[in-house]
CSV table of C-alpha atoms in Angstrom, one decimal:
chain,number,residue,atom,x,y,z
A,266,UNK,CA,0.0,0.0,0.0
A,267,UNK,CA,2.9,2.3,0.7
A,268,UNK,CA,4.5,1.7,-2.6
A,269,UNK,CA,1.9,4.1,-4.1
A,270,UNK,CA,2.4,6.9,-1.7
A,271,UNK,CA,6.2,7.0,-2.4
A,272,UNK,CA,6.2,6.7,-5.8
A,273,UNK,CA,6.6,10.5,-5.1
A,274,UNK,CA,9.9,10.6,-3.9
A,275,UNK,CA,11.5,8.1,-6.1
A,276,UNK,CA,10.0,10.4,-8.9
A,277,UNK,CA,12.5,13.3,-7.6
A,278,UNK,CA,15.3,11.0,-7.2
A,279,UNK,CA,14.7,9.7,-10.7
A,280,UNK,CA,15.3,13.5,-12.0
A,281,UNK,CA,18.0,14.0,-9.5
A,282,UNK,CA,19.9,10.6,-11.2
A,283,UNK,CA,19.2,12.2,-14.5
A,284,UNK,CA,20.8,15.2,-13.5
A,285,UNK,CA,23.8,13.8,-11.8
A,286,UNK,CA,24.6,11.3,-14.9
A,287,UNK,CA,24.5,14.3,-17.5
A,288,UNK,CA,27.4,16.0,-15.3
A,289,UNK,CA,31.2,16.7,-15.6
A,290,UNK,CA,31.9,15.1,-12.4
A,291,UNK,CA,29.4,12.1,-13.2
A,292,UNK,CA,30.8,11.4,-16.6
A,293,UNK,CA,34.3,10.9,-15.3
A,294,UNK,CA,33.8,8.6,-12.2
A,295,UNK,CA,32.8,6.3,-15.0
A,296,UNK,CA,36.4,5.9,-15.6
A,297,UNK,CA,37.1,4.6,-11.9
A,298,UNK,CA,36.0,1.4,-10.1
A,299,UNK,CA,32.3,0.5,-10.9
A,300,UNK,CA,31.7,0.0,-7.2
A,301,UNK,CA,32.8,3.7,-6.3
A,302,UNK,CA,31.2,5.0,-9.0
A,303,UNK,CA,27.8,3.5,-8.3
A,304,UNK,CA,28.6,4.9,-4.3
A,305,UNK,CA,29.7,8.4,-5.2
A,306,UNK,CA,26.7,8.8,-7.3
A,307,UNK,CA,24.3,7.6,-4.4
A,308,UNK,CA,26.3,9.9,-2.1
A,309,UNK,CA,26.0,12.8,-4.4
A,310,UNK,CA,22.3,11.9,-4.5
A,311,UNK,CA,22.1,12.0,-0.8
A,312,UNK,CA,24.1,15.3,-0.4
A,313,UNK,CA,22.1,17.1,-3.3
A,314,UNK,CA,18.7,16.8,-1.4
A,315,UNK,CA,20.5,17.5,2.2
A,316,UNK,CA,22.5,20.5,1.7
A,317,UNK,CA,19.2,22.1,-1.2
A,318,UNK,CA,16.3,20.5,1.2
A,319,UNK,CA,13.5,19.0,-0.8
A,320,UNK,CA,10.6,21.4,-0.6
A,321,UNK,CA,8.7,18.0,0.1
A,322,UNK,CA,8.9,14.6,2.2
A,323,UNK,CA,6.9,11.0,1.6
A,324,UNK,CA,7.1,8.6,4.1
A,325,UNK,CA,4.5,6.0,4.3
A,326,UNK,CA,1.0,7.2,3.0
A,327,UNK,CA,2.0,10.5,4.6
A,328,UNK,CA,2.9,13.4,1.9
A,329,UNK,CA,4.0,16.7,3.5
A,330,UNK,CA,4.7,20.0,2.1
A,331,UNK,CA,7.5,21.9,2.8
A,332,UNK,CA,7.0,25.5,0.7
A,333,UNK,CA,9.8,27.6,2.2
A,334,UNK,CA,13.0,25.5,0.5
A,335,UNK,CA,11.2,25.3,-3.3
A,336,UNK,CA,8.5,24.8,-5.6
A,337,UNK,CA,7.3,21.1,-5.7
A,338,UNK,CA,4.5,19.9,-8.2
A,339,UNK,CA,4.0,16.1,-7.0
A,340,UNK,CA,1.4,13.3,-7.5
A,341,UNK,CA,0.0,10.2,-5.8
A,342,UNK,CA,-2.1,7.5,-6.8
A,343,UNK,CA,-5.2,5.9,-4.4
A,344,UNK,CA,-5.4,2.3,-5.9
A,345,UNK,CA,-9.0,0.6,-5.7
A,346,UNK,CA,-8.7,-2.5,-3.2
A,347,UNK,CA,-5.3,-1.6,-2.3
A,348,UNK,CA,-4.7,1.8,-1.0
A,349,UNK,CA,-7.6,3.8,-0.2
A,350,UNK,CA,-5.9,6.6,1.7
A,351,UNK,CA,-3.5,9.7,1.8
A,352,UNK,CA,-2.6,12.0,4.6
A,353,UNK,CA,-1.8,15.5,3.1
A,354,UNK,CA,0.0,17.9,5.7
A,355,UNK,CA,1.6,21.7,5.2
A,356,UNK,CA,4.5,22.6,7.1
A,357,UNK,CA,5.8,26.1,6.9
A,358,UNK,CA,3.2,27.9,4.8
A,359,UNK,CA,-0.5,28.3,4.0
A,360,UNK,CA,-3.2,26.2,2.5
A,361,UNK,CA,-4.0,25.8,-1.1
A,362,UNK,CA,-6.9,27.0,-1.5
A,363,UNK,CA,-7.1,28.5,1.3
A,364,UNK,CA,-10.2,27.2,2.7
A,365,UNK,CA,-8.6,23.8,2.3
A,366,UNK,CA,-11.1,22.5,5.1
A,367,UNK,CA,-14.6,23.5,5.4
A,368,UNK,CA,-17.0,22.2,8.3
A,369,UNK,CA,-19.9,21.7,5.4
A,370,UNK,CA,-18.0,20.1,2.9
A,371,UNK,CA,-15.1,19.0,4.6
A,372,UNK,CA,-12.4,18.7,2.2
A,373,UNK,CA,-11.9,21.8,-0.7
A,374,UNK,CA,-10.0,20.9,-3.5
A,375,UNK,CA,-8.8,22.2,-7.5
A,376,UNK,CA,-8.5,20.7,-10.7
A,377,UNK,CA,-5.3,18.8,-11.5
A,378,UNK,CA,-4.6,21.5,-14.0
A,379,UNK,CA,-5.0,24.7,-11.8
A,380,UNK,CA,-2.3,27.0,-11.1
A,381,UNK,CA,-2.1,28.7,-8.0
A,382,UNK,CA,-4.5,31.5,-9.0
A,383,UNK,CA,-7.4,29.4,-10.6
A,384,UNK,CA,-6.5,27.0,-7.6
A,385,UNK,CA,-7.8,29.8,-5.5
A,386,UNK,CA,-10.6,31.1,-7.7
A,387,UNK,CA,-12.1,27.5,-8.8
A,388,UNK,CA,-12.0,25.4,-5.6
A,389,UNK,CA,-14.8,23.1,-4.8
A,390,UNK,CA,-15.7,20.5,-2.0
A,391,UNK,CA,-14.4,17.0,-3.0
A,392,UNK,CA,-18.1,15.9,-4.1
A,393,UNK,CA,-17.5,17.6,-7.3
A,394,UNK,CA,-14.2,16.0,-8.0
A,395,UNK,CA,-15.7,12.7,-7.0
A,396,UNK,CA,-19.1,12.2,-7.1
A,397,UNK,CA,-20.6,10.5,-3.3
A,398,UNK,CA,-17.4,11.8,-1.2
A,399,UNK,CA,-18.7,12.7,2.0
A,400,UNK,CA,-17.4,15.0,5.2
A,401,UNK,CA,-16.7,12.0,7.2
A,402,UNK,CA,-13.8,10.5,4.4
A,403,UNK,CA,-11.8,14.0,5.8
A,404,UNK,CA,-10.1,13.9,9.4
A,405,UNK,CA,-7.3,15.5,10.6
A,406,UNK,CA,-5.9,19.0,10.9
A,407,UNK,CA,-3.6,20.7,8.2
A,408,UNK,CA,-0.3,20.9,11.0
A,409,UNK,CA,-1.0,17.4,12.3
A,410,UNK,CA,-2.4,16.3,8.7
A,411,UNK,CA,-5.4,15.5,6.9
A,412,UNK,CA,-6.1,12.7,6.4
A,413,UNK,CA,-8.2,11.7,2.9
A,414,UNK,CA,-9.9,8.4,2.9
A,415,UNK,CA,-12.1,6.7,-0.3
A,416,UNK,CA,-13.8,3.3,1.1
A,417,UNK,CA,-14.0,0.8,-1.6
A,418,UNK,CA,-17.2,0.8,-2.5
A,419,UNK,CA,-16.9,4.6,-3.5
A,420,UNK,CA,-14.4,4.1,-5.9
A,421,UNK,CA,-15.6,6.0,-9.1
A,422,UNK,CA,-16.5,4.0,-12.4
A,423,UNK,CA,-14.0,6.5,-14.4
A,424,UNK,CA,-10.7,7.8,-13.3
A,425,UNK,CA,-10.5,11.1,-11.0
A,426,UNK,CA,-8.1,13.3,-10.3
A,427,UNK,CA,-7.5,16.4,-7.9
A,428,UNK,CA,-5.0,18.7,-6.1
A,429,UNK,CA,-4.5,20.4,-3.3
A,430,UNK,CA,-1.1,22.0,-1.9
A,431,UNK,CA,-0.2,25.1,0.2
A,432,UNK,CA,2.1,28.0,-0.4
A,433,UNK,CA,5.0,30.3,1.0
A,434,UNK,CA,5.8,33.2,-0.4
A,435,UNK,CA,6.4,32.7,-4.2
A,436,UNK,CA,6.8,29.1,-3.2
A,437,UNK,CA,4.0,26.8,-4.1
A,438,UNK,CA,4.1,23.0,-3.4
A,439,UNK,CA,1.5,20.9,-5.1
A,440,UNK,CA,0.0,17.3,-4.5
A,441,UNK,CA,-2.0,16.0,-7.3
A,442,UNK,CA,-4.2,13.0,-6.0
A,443,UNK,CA,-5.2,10.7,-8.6
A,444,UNK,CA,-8.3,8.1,-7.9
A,445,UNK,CA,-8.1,5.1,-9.4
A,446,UNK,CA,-11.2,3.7,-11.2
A,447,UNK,CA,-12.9,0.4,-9.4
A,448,UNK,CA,-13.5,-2.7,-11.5
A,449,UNK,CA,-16.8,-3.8,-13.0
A,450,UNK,CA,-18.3,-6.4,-10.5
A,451,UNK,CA,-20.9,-8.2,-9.2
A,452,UNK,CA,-21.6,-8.2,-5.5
A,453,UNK,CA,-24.8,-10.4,-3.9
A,454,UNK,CA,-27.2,-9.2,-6.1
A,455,UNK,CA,-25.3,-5.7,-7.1
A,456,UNK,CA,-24.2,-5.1,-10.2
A,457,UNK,CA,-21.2,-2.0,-10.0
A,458,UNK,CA,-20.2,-1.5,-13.9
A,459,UNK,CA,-17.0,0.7,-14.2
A,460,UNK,CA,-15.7,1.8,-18.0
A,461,UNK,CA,-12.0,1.1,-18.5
A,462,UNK,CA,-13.3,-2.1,-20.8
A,463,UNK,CA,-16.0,-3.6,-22.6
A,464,UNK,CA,-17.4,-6.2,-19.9
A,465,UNK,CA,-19.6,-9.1,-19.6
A,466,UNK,CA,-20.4,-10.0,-15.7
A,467,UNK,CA,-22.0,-12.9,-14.4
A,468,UNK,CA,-25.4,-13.7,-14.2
A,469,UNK,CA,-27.6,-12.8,-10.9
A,470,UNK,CA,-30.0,-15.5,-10.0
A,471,UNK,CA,-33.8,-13.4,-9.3
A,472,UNK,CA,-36.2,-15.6,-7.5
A,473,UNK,CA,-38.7,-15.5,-4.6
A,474,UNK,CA,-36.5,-15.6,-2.1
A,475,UNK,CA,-33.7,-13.2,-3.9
A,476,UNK,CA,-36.8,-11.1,-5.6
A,477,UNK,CA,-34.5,-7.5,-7.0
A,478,UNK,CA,-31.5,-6.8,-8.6
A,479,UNK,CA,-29.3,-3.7,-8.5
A,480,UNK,CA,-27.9,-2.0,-11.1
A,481,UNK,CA,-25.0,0.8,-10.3
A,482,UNK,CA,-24.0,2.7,-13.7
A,483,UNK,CA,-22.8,6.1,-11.4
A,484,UNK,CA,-22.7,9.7,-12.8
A,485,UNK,CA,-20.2,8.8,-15.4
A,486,UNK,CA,-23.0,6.0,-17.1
A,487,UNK,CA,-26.2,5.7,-18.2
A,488,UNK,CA,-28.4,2.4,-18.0
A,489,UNK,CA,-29.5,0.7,-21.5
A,490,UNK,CA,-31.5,0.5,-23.3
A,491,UNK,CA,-33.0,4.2,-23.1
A,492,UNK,CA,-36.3,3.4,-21.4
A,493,UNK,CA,-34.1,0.3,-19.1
A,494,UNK,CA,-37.8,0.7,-16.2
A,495,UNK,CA,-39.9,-0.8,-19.1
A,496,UNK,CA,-37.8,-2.6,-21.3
A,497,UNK,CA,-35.1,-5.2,-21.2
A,498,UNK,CA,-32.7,-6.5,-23.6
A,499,UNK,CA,-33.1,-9.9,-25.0
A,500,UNK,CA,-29.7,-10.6,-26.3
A,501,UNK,CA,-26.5,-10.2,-25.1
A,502,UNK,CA,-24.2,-8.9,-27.9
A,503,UNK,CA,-27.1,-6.2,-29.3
A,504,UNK,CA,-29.7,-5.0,-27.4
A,505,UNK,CA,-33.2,-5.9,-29.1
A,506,UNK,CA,-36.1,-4.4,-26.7
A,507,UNK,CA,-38.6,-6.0,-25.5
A,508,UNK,CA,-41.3,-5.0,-22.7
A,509,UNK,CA,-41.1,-6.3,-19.6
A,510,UNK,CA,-44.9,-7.3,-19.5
A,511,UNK,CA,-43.6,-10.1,-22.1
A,512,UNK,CA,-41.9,-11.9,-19.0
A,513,UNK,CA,-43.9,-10.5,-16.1
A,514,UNK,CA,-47.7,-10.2,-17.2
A,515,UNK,CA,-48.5,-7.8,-14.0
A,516,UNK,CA,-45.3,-5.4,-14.7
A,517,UNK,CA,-45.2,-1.8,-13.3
A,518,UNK,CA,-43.0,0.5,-14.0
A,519,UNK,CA,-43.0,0.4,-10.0
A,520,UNK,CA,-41.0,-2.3,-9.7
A,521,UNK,CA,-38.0,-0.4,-10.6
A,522,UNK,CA,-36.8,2.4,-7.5
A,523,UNK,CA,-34.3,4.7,-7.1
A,524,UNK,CA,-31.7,6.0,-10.8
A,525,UNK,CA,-29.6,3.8,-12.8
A,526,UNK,CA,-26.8,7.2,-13.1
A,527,UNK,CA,-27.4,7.3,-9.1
A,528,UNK,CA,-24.4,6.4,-6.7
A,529,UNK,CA,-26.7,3.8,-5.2
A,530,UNK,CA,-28.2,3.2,-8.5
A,531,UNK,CA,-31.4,1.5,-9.1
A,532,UNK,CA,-32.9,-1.9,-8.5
A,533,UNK,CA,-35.4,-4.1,-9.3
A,534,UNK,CA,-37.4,-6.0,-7.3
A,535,UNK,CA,-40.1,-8.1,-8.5
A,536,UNK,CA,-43.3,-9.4,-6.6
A,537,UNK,CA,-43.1,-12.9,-5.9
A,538,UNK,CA,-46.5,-13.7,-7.5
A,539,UNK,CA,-45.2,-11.7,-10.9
A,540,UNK,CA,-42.9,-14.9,-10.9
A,541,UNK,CA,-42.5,-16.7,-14.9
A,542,UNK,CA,-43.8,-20.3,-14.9
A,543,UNK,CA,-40.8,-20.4,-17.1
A,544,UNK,CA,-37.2,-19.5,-16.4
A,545,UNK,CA,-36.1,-16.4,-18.4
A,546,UNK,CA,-33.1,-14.6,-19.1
A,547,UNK,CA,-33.2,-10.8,-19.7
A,548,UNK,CA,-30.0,-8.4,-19.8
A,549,UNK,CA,-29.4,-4.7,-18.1
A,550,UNK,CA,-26.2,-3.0,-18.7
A,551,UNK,CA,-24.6,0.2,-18.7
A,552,UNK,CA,-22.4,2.3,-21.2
A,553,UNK,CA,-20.0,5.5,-20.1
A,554,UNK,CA,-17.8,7.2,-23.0
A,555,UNK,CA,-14.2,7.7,-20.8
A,556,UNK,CA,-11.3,9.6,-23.5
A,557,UNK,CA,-14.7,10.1,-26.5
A,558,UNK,CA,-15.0,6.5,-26.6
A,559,UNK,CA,-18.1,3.9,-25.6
A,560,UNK,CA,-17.6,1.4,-23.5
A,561,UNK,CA,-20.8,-1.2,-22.4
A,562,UNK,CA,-20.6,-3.5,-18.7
A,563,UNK,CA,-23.6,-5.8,-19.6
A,564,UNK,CA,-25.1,-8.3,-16.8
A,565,UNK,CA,-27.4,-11.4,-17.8
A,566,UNK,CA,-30.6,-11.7,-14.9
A,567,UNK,CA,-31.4,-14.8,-14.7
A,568,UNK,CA,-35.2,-15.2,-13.4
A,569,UNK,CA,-35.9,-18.5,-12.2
A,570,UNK,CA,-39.5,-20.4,-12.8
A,571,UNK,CA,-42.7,-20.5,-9.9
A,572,UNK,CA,-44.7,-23.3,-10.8
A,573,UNK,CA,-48.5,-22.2,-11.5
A,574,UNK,CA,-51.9,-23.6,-10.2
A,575,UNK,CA,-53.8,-26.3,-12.4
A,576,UNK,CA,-55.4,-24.4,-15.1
A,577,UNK,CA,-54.0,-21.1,-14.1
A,578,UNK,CA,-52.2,-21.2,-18.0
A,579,UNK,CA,-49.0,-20.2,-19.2
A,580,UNK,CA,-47.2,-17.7,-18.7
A,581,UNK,CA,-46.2,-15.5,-22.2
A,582,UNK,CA,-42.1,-15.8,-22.0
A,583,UNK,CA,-40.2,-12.7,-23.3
A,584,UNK,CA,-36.6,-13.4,-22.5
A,585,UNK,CA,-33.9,-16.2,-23.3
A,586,UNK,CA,-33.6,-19.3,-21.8
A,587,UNK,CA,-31.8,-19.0,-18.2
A,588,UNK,CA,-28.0,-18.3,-18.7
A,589,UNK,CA,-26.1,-20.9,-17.0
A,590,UNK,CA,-22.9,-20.3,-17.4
A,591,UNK,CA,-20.5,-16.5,-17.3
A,592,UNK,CA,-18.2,-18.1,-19.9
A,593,UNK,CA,-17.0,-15.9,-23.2
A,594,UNK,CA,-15.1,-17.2,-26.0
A,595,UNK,CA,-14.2,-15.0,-28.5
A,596,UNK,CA,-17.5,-12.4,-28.3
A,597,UNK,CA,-20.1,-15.7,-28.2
A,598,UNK,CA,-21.7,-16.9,-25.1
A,599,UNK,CA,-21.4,-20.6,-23.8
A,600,UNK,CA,-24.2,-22.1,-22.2
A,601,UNK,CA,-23.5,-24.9,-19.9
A,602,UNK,CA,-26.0,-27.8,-18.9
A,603,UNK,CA,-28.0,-27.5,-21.4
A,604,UNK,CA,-29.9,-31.2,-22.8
A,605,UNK,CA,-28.1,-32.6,-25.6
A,606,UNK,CA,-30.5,-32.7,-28.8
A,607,UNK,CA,-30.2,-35.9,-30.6
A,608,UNK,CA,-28.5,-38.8,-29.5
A,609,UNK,CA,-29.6,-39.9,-26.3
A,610,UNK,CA,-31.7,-37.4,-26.2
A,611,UNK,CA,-34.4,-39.4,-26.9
A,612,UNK,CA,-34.6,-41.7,-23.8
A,613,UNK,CA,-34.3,-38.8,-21.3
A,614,UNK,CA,-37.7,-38.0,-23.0
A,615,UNK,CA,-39.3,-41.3,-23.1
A,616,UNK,CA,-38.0,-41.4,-19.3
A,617,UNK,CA,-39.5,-37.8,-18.7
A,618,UNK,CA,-42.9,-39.3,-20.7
A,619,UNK,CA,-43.1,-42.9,-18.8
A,620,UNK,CA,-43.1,-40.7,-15.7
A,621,UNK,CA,-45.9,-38.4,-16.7
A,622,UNK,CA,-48.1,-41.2,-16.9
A,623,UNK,CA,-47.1,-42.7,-14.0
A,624,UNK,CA,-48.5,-39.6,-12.3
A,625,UNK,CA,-51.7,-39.3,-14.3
A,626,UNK,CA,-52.6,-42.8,-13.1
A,627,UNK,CA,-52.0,-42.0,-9.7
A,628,UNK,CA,-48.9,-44.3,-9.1
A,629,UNK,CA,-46.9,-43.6,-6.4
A,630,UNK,CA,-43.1,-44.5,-5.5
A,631,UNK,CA,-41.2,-41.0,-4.7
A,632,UNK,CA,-40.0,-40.1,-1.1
A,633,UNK,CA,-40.8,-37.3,1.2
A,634,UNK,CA,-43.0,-36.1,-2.0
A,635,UNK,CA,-40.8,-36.2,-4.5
A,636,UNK,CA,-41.8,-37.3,-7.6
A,637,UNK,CA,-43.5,-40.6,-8.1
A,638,UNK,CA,-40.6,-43.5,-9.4
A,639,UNK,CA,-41.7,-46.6,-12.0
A,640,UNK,CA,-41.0,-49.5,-10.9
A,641,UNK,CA,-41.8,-51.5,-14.4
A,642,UNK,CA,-44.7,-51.8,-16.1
A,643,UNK,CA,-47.2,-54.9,-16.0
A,644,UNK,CA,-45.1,-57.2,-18.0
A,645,UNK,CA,-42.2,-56.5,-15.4
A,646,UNK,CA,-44.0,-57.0,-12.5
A,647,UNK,CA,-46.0,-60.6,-14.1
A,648,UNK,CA,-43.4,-63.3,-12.9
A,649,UNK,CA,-43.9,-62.2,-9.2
A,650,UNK,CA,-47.5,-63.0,-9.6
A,651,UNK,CA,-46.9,-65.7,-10.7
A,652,UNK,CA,-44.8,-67.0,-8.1
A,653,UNK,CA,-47.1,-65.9,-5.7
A,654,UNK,CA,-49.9,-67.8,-7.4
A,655,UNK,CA,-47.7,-71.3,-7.6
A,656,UNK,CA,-46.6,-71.2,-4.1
A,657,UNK,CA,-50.9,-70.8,-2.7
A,658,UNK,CA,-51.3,-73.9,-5.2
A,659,UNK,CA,-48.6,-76.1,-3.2
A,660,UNK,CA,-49.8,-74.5,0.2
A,661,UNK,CA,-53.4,-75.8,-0.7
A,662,UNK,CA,-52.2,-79.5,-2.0
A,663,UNK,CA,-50.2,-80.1,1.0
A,664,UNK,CA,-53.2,-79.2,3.5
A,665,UNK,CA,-55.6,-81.2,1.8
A,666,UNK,CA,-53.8,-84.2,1.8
């Protein structure tokens, strides 16, 4: 987690080794030893920074600004599950912007690109910068430092980027805090889509017990297709509409709450007598155009079946067939466990049929109410009979005589 932090400082002795090599002095301790070249360069390295002072120090995920020896324009990265905080602190000078803290806001920021003057003219609380921050991510004080914290689930779908920094005279030291986009992923029965690549997620099981689904396509998405609260997607690689009344013969556009573009996003949740007597498949998904291009996080819903009531009827389908399976190969979907057609085939059927009529003549053999079981049919079951037959013949002879 710290390797982020100090990229910082290895940044500044990167230019300082770049300096060094391009000297006089540099250029002829190649000559000598390779040992005492390699330590009079890390010596030099050390004394450069020593005698000059940095106008900054890193340490840890600490990053603090030191205005009155220099100018210093410096970045830091917060990495989505892996470093989720930085502690900013200003030693020697004032805040930039000024009202760097703000009870209401908490933390006031710029744009990466701001010099000091539109630093100062176009601050703006965090929120603005990154969409959901909230008061409670700032703690800290600017001497002691402040300490910036983004949880997980509040990592943006695009990249961010802001700065903040403080100032001594005509010294100004600058941090430049870059946010790291999260990955597209499914959690329970959330689906987060980010847009640093086309993305297919896997399926979410809907059923009585897990009735709603949540779709997250933040403020830098938009759900699809246009009108996603009454129409679904019926393919996965293009997006052919179809109304949700096709799968759900009760829909409402009330089933859906909340906004796709919403940090919490939207979600829905379906009754649990709107349930399909068959199982469906529909698809949501979001696009988001990061650097002018489109991007599209798709997720398949997979609704499972209710069984209906003798003679209620059918229920109209509207979707595809359940997705079983989150496997890709080359742009086509792969559908695992589905029957075989052909083949054997046909005496899973005649199984499936012998059983049917089992159950419309009221024979029994399942346990604990499954289904009934065949045991035979009448030819199976004839010898037995007989048997039983010969054995009362012999019983009687014997008790005559």
């Amino acid at each position: 987690m710290a390797t982020h932090a100090c990229v910082v400082r290895r940044k500044a002795d990167a230019a300082c080794f770049a300096k060094l090599s391009a000297s006089q002095s540099c250029l002829t301790a190649k000559s000598v030893n390779r040992s005492v070249s390699v330590f009079a360069l890390l010596f030099g390295v050390v004394l450069a920074v020593g005698v000059s002072g940095a106008p900054f120090k890193s340490e840890n995920e600490k990053f603090t600004c030191l205005p009155k020896q220099g100018n210093a324009d410096q970045w830091v990265a917060l990495v989505y599950d892996s470093q989720h905080s930085i502690t900013f602190a200003c030693d020697g000078g004032t805040p930039l912007p000024s009202k760097l803290l703000s009870e209401d806001d908490g933390l006031i920021v710029c744009n990466e690109s701001d010099g000091e003057d539109e630093c100062e003219k176009n601050a703006a609380p965090l929120s603005t910068f990154l969409p959901g921050a909230k008061k409670e991510w700032v703690t800290g004080t600017l001497q002691q430092g402040i300490k910036i914290t983004i949880p997980d689930e509040h990592y943006p779908a695009t990249s961010k980027a802001f700065r903040v920094g403080c100032k001594a005279g005509k010294n100004v030291c600058l941090l430049n805090v870059y946010v790291q986009s999260r990955e597209s992923e499914v959690i329970g029965q959330v689906a987060h889509c980010a847009y640093s690549s086309n993305v297919r997620l896997r399926p979410i099981t809907v059923n009585p017990e897990n009735n709603g689904v949540t779709l997250i396509c933040g403020p830098d998405g938009k759900a699809f297709p246009d009108d996603y609260m009454n129409h679904h997607c019926t393919e996965l690689d293009e997006c052919k509409e179809r109304p949700y009344s096709a799968v759900f013969p009760g829909f409402s556009s009330s089933f859906w709450t909340g906004e796709a573009s919403g940090v919490a996003g939207a979600t829905l949740t379906i009754p649990k007598d709107q349930f399909p007597s068959t199982a469906q498949t529909i698809y949501l998904g979001c696009t988001g155009h990061p650097d002018d291009k489109q991007v599209t996080c798709v997720v398949p819903v997979n609704i499972e079946e209710v069984a209906k009531p003798a003679g209620a009827g059918s229920n109209p389908g509207g979707g595809s067939q359940p997705d079983q399976s989150s496997e890709k190969r080359d742009g086509e979907q792969v559908n695992k466990g589905e029957p075989p057609t052909g083949g054997s085939g046909g005496a899973t059927t005649g199984k499936q049929n012998a059983s049917q009529n089992a159950k419309d003549k009221g024979e029994t053999g399942g346990e604990n109410g499954d289904s009934p079981v065949l045991r035979g049919d009448a030819c199976d079951e004839l010898p037995s009979y007989v048997a039983l037959s010969a054995a009362s013949l012999t019983a009687t002879a014997i008790f005559a005589y």
